[in-house]
XYZ file of C-alpha atoms in Angstrom:
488
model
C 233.330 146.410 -123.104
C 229.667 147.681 -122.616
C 228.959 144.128 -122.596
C 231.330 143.146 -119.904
C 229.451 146.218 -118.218
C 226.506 144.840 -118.636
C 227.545 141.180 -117.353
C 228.560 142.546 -114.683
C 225.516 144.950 -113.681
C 223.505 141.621 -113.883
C 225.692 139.851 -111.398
C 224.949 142.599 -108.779
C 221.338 142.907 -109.623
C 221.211 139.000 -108.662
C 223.400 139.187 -105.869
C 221.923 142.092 -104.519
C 218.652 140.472 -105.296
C 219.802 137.303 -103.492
C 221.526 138.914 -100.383
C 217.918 140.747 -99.411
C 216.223 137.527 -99.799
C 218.967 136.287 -97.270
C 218.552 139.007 -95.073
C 214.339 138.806 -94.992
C 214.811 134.993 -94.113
C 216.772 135.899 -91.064
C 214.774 138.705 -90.263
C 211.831 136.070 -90.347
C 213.524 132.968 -88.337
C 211.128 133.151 -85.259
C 208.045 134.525 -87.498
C 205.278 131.997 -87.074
C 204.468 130.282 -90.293
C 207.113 131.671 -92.583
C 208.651 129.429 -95.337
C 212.017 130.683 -96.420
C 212.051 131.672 -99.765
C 215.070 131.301 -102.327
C 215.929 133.416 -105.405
C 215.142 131.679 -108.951
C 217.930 132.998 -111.430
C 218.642 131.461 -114.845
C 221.076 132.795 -117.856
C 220.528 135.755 -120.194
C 219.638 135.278 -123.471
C 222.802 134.800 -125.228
C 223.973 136.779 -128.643
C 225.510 135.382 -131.583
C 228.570 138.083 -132.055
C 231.201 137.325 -135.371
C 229.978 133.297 -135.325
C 230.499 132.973 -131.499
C 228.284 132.837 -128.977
C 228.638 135.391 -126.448
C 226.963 135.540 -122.608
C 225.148 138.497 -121.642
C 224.411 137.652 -117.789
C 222.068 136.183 -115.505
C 218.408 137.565 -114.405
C 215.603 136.910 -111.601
C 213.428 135.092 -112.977
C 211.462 135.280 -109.382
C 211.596 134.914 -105.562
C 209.717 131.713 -104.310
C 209.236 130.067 -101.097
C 210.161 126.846 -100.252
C 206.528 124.810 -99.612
C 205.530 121.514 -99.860
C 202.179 121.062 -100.386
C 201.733 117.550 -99.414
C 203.545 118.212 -96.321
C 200.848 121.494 -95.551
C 197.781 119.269 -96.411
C 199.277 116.953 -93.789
C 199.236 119.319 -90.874
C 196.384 120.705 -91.333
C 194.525 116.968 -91.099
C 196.823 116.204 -87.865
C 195.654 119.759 -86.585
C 192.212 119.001 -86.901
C 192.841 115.419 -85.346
C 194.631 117.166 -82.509
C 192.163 119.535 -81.560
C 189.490 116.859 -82.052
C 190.641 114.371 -79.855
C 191.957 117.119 -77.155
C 188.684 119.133 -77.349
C 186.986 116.345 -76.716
C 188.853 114.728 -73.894
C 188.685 118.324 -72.409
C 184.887 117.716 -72.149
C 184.407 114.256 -71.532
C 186.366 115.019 -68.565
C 184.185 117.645 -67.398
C 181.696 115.715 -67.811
C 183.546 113.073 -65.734
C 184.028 115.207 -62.892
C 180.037 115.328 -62.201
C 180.404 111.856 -60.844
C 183.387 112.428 -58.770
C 181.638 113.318 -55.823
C 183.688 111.384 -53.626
C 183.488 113.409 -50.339
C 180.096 114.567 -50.570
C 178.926 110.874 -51.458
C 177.967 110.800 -54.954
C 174.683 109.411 -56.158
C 175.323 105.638 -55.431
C 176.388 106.150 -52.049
C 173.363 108.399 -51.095
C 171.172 105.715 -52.664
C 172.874 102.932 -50.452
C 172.028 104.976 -47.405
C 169.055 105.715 -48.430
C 167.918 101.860 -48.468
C 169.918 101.068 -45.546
C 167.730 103.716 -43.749
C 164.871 101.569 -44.703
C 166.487 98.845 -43.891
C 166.842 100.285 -40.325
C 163.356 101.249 -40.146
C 162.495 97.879 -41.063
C 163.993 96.708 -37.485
C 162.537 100.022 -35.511
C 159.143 100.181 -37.549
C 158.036 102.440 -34.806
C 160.989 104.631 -34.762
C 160.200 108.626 -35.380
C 163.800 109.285 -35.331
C 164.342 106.707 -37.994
C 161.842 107.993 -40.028
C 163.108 111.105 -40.117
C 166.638 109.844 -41.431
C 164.405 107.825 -43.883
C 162.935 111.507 -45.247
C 166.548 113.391 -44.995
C 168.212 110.618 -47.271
C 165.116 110.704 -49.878
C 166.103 114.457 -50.086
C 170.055 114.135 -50.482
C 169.047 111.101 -53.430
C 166.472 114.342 -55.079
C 169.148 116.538 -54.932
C 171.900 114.792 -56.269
C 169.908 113.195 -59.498
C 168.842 117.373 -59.769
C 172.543 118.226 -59.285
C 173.807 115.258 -61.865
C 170.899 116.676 -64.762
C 171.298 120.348 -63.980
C 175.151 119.794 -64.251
C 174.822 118.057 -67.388
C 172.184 120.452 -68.915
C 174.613 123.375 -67.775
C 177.074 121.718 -69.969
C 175.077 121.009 -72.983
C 174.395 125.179 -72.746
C 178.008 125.873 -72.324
C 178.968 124.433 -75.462
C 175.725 126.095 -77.517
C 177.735 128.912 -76.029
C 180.766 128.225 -76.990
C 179.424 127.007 -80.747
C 178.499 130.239 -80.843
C 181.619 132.110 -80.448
C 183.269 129.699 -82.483
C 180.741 130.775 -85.612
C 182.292 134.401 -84.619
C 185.652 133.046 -85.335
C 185.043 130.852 -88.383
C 183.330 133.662 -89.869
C 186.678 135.667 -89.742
C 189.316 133.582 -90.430
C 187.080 133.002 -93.820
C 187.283 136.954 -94.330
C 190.895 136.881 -93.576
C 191.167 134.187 -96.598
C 189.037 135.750 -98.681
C 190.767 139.121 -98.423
C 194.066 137.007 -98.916
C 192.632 135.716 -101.861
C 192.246 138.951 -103.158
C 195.956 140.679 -102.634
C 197.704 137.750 -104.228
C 195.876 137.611 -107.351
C 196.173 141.411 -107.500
C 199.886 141.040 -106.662
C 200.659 138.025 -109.450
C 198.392 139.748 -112.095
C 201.529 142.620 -111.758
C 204.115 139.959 -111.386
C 204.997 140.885 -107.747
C 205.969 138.392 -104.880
C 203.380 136.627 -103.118
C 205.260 134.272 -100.671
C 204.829 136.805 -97.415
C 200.738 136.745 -98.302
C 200.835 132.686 -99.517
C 202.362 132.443 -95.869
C 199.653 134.333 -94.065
C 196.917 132.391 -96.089
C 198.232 128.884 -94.971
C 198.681 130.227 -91.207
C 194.666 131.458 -91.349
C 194.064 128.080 -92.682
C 195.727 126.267 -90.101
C 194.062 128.899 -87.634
C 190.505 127.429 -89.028
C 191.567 123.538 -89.205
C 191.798 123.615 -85.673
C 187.906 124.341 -85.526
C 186.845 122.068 -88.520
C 188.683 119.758 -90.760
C 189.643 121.543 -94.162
C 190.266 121.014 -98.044
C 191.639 123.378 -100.059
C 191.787 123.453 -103.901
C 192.098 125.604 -107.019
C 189.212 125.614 -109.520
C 189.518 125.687 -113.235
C 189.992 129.041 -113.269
C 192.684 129.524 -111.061
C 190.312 130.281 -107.577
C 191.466 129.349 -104.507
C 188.614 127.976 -102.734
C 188.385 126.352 -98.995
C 185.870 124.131 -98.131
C 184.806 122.411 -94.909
C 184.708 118.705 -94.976
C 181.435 117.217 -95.092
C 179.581 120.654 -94.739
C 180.892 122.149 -98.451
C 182.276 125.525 -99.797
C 183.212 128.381 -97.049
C 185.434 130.486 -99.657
C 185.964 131.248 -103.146
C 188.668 133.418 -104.080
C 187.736 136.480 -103.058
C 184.080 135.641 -101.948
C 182.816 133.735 -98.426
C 179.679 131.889 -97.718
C 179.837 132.971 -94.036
C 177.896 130.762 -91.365
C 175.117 131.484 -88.490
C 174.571 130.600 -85.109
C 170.524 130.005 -84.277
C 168.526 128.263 -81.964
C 166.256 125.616 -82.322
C 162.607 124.267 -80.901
C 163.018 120.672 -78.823
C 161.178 119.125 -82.123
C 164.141 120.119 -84.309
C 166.991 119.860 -81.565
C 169.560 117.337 -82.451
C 170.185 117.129 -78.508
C 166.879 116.760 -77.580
C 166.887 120.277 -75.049
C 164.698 123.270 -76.490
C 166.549 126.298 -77.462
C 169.473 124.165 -78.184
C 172.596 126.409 -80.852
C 172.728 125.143 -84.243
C 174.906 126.176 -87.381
C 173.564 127.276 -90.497
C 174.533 128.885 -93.773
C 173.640 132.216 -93.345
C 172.209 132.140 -96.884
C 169.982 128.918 -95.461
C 168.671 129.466 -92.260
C 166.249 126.420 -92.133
C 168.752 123.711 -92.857
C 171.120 123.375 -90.084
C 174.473 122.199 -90.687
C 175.874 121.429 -87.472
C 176.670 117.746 -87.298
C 178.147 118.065 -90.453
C 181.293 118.900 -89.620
C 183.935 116.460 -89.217
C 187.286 117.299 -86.744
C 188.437 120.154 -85.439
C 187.033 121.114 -81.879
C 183.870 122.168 -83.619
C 183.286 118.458 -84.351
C 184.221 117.389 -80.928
C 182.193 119.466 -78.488
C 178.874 119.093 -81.219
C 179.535 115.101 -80.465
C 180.131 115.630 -76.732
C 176.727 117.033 -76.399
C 174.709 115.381 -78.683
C 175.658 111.952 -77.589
C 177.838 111.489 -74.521
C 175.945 114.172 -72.795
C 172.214 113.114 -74.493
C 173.070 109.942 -73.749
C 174.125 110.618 -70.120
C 170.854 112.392 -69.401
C 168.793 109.890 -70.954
C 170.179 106.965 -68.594
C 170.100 109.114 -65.764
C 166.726 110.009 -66.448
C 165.807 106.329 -67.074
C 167.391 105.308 -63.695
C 165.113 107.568 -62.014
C 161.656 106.847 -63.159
C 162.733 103.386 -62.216
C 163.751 103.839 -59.001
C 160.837 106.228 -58.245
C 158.322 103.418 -59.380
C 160.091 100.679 -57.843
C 159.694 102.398 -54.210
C 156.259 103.510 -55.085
C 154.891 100.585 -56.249
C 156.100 98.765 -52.792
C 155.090 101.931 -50.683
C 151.225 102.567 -51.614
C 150.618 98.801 -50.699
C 151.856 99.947 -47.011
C 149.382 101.329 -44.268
C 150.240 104.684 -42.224
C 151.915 104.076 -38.514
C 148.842 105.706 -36.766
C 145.494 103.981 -35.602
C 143.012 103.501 -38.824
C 139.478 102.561 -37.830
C 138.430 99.089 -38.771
C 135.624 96.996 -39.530
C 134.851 93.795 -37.894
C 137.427 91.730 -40.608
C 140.439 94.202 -39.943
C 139.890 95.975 -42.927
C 139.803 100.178 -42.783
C 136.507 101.424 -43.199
C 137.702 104.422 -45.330
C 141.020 105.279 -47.111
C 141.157 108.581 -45.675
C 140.723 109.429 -42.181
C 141.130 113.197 -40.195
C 145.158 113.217 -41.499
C 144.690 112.090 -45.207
C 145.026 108.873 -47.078
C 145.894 105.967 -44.767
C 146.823 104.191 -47.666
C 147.963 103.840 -51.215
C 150.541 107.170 -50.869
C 153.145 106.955 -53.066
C 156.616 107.718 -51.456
C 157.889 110.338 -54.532
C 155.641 111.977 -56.921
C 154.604 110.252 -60.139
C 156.610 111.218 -62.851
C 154.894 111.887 -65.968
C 157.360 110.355 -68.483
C 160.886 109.673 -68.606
C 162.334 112.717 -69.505
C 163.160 114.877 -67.122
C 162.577 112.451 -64.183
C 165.885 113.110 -62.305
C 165.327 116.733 -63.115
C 161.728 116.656 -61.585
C 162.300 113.564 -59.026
C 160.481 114.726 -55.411
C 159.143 113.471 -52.590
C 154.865 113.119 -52.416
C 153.258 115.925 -50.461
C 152.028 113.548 -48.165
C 155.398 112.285 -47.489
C 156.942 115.608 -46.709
C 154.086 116.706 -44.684
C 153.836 113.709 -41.979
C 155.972 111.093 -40.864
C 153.923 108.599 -40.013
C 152.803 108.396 -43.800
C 156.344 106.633 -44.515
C 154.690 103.228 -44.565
C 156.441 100.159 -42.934
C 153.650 97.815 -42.246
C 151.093 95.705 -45.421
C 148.537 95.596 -42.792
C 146.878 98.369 -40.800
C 147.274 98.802 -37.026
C 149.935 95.911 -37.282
C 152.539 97.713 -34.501
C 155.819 95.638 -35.894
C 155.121 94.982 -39.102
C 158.173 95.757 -41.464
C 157.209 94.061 -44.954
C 157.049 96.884 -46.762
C 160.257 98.456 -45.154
C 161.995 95.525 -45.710
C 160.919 95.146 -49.075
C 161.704 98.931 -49.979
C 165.088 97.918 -48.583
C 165.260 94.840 -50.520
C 164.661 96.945 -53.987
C 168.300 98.069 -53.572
C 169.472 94.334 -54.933
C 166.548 93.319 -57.457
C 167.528 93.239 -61.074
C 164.411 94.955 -62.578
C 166.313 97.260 -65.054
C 167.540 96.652 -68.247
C 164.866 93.764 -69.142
C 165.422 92.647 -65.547
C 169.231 92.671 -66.383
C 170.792 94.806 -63.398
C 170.251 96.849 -60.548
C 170.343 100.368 -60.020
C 173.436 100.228 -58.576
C 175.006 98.544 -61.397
C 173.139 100.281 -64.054
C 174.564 103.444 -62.524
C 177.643 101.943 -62.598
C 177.785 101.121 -66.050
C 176.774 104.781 -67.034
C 179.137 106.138 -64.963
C 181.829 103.516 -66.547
C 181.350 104.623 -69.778
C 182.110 108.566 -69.304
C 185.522 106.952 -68.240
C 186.474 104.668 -70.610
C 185.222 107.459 -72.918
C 187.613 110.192 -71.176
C 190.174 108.106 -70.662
C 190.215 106.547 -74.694
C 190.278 110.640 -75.790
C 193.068 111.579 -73.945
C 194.786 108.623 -75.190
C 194.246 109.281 -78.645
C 194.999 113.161 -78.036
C 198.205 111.792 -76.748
C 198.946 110.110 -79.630
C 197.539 112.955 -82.442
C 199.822 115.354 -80.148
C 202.956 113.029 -81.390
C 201.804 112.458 -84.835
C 201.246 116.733 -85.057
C 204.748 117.240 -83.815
C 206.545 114.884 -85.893
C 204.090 116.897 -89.302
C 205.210 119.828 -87.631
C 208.862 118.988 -87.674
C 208.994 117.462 -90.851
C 207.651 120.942 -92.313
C 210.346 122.653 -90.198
C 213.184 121.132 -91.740
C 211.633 122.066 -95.119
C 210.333 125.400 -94.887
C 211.871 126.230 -91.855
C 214.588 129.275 -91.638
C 218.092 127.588 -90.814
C 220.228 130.844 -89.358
C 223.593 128.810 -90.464
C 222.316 128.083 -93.486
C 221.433 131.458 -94.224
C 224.637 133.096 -92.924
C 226.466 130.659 -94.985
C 224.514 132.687 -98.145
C 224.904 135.683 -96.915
C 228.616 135.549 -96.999
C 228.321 133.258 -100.543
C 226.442 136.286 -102.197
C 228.268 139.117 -100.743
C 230.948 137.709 -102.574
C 229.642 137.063 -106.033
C 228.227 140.802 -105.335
C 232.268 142.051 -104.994
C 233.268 140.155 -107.573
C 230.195 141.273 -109.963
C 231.535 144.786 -108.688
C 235.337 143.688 -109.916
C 233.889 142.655 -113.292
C 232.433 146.213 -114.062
C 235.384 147.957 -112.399
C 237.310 146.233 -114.755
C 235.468 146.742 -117.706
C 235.410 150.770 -116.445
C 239.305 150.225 -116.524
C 239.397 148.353 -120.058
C 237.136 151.179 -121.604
C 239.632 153.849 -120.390
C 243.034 152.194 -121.326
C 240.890 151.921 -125.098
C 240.182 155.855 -124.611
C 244.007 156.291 -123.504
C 245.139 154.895 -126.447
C 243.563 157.254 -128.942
C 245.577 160.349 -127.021
């Protein structure tokens, strides 16, 4: 009988056992990244009693929680893609948005006007008021190649800026594992239950894939380690390598603007890491400004110290609109008279190199000082000569860029083509990551997910192997006393 007793105490041990799993599953249903765990039982040991065997019971042999690991390693990898392709559709269309001027003009239709202008002045060489229109639309072409490379430079800061907040956050969710780390090898070292913690570990993890791609693995001797694909080893059971934000000089910069943020191990400060990452929105906005947004201020750049020395190269052949004193031939007798130069003035400064010509771009001194420095005519005195108006005019339709391959306005085009079919291929792909994510997402759902019908449907399954565990040992309390009864 003190077997039955016992039988039945380790019915309600398990059912008990099984009915507060139950309950912490439904207490969990709308916890974010809980896997619903399930009670492991298995028979007693049984006991070899007068040549029969004899059952003494069942026992926990432990409470686990139901996880696929194939399934995790697959949404982490579509949360990295996500956040990739959406981080960087987020700012390829900022980016985008620099050349949607529309109502204020934009940089190709303030370049139009600004060789139509000449183009007028060509027919009204003489014409003050024309001249001055000439110098206005010079200024709105400066300021919107200063407003399309301060814009872009603005951005390339933004995300060092960003980069460097999201160092902040890698930093902890690496701490977070580490310390994770920690508690569940204390906790298994005493036998205890480790799903809650195993949870909270895979949700940090997620957490960080969504800032770099991520591999996880257990070592040889049983460490749980996270690494970062294609940069290396960010924890190690209960130890992190944590990572740096710096600066760097315009020699080292890998987007070619001094003082530009890097990454770094903090343990290796000279050896930046930065393009090293792969996915994740890390990997994204690095990309974003070392090549869309390099490469963006680099054509830009390019398009200006082309136009500049196009309409200088015409200009200084011209002669100034006032009287020049001349020889007996026609020819000035100095190149400089009371005003200045009557000659050989370039229309926009000279830049110095390619880099940082839109940024720079202005118009010469001489230009901005006097009106009647705006050359029209090749020869001096010549009251109605427009060659060099006309041919200034005339630049707006040469193909002398590119190896003599477009014009500017097509060369601007292109550029400005690209940061669309760029934008518009991201959010595409984002689309499509978004669908793969939530179909990962689901298929995780149905397998760790808590099911509330499911779960009541146990509930009401182990409260009654509980009574009936209860039955057994009231029973056996009854048999024991009838026994005792009898000796009276």
């Amino acid at each position: 009988m003190s077997d039955l007793l016992n039988i039945g105490r380790t019915g309600l041990a398990a059912s008990k056992k099984a009915l507060e799993t139950t309950g912490h599953n439904i207490a969990n249903a709308n916890t974010d990244g809980y896997s619903r765990q399930k009670v492991q039982q298995t028979t007693n040991v049984p006991i070899t009693k007068s040549g029969l065997i004899h059952g003494t019971g069942v026992r926990v042999t432990g409470v686990n929680r139901v996880h696929d690991q194939f399934v995790e390693k697959r949404l982490r990898d579509s949360t990295s893609e996500n956040e990739y392709f959406q981080s960087r559709a987020d700012n390829l269309r900022q980016v985008e948005e620099i050349f949607n001027e529309i109502d204020n003009g934009g940089l190709n239709q303030v370049l139009n006007r600004f060789f139509n202008s000449f183009r007028d002045l060509a027919n009204q060489p003489e014409n003050e008021t024309i001249r001055s229109v000439v110098r206005d639309n010079a200024k709105l072409v400066i300021k919107d190649f200063n407003r399309i490379r301060t814009t872009l430079d603005q951005l390339s800061r933004n995300i060092d800026n960003s980069m460097e907040r999201t160092v902040g956050d890698i930093n902890q969710k690496i701490k977070e594992i580490a310390t994770l780390n920690r508690k569940i090898a204390e906790l298994e070292a005493m036998h205890g239950e480790t799903g809650d913690l195993r949870d909270q570990r895979d949700l940090a993890i997620k957490a960080l894939s969504k800032i770099v791609k991520i591999h996880t693995y257990e070592d040889e001797k049983g460490n749980f380690n996270v690494a970062a694909k294609g940069v290396g080893t960010l924890v190690t059971a209960a130890n992190v390598v944590p990572l740096r934000f710096g600066t760097q000089g315009i020699d080292q910069s890998s987007n070619g603007m001094d003082g530009s943020g890097e990454i770094f191990y903090e343990g290796r400060p000279s050896t930046p890491i930065t393009s090293g990452f792969m996915k994740g929105s890390l990997s994204a906005t690095t990309e974003v400004r070392n090549k869309d947004i390099k490469n963006l201020r680099e054509n830009i750049d390019q398009i200006a110290y082309d136009f500049i020395n196009s309409v200088n190269a015409i200009h200084k052949r011209g002669y100034v609109n006032r009287e020049i004193q001349t020889d007996e031939s026609g020819n000035p007798v100095s190149s400089f008279d009371a005003q200045g130069p009557v000659t050989g003035i370039n229309f926009f400064k000279i830049p110095t190199s390619i880099k940082n010509a839109a940024l720079n771009i202005d118009m010469s001194d001489d230009v901005k000082s006097d009106l009647s420095n705006i050359a029209t005519a090749l020869s001096p005195n010549s009251s109605g000569d427009n060659r060099v108006a006309l041919a200034i005019s005339k630049i707006q339709h040469e193909r002398f860029m590119e190896g003599g391959q477009s014009t500017i306005e097509e060369n601007f085009l292109k550029t400005v083509g690209k940061v669309g079919l760029e934008s518009g291929k991201a959010q595409l792909d984002a689309e499509q990551s978004e669908g793969i994510l939530a179909q990962v997402t689901n298929v995780k759902e149905r397998i760790s997910g808590v099911s509330i019908d499911e779960e009541a449907a146990n509930m009401v399954k182990f409260q009654h192997v509980y009574e009936a565990a209860a039955k057994v040992m009231q029973t056996a309390d009854e048999m024991f006393k009838t026994v005792i009864n009898i000796k009276r």
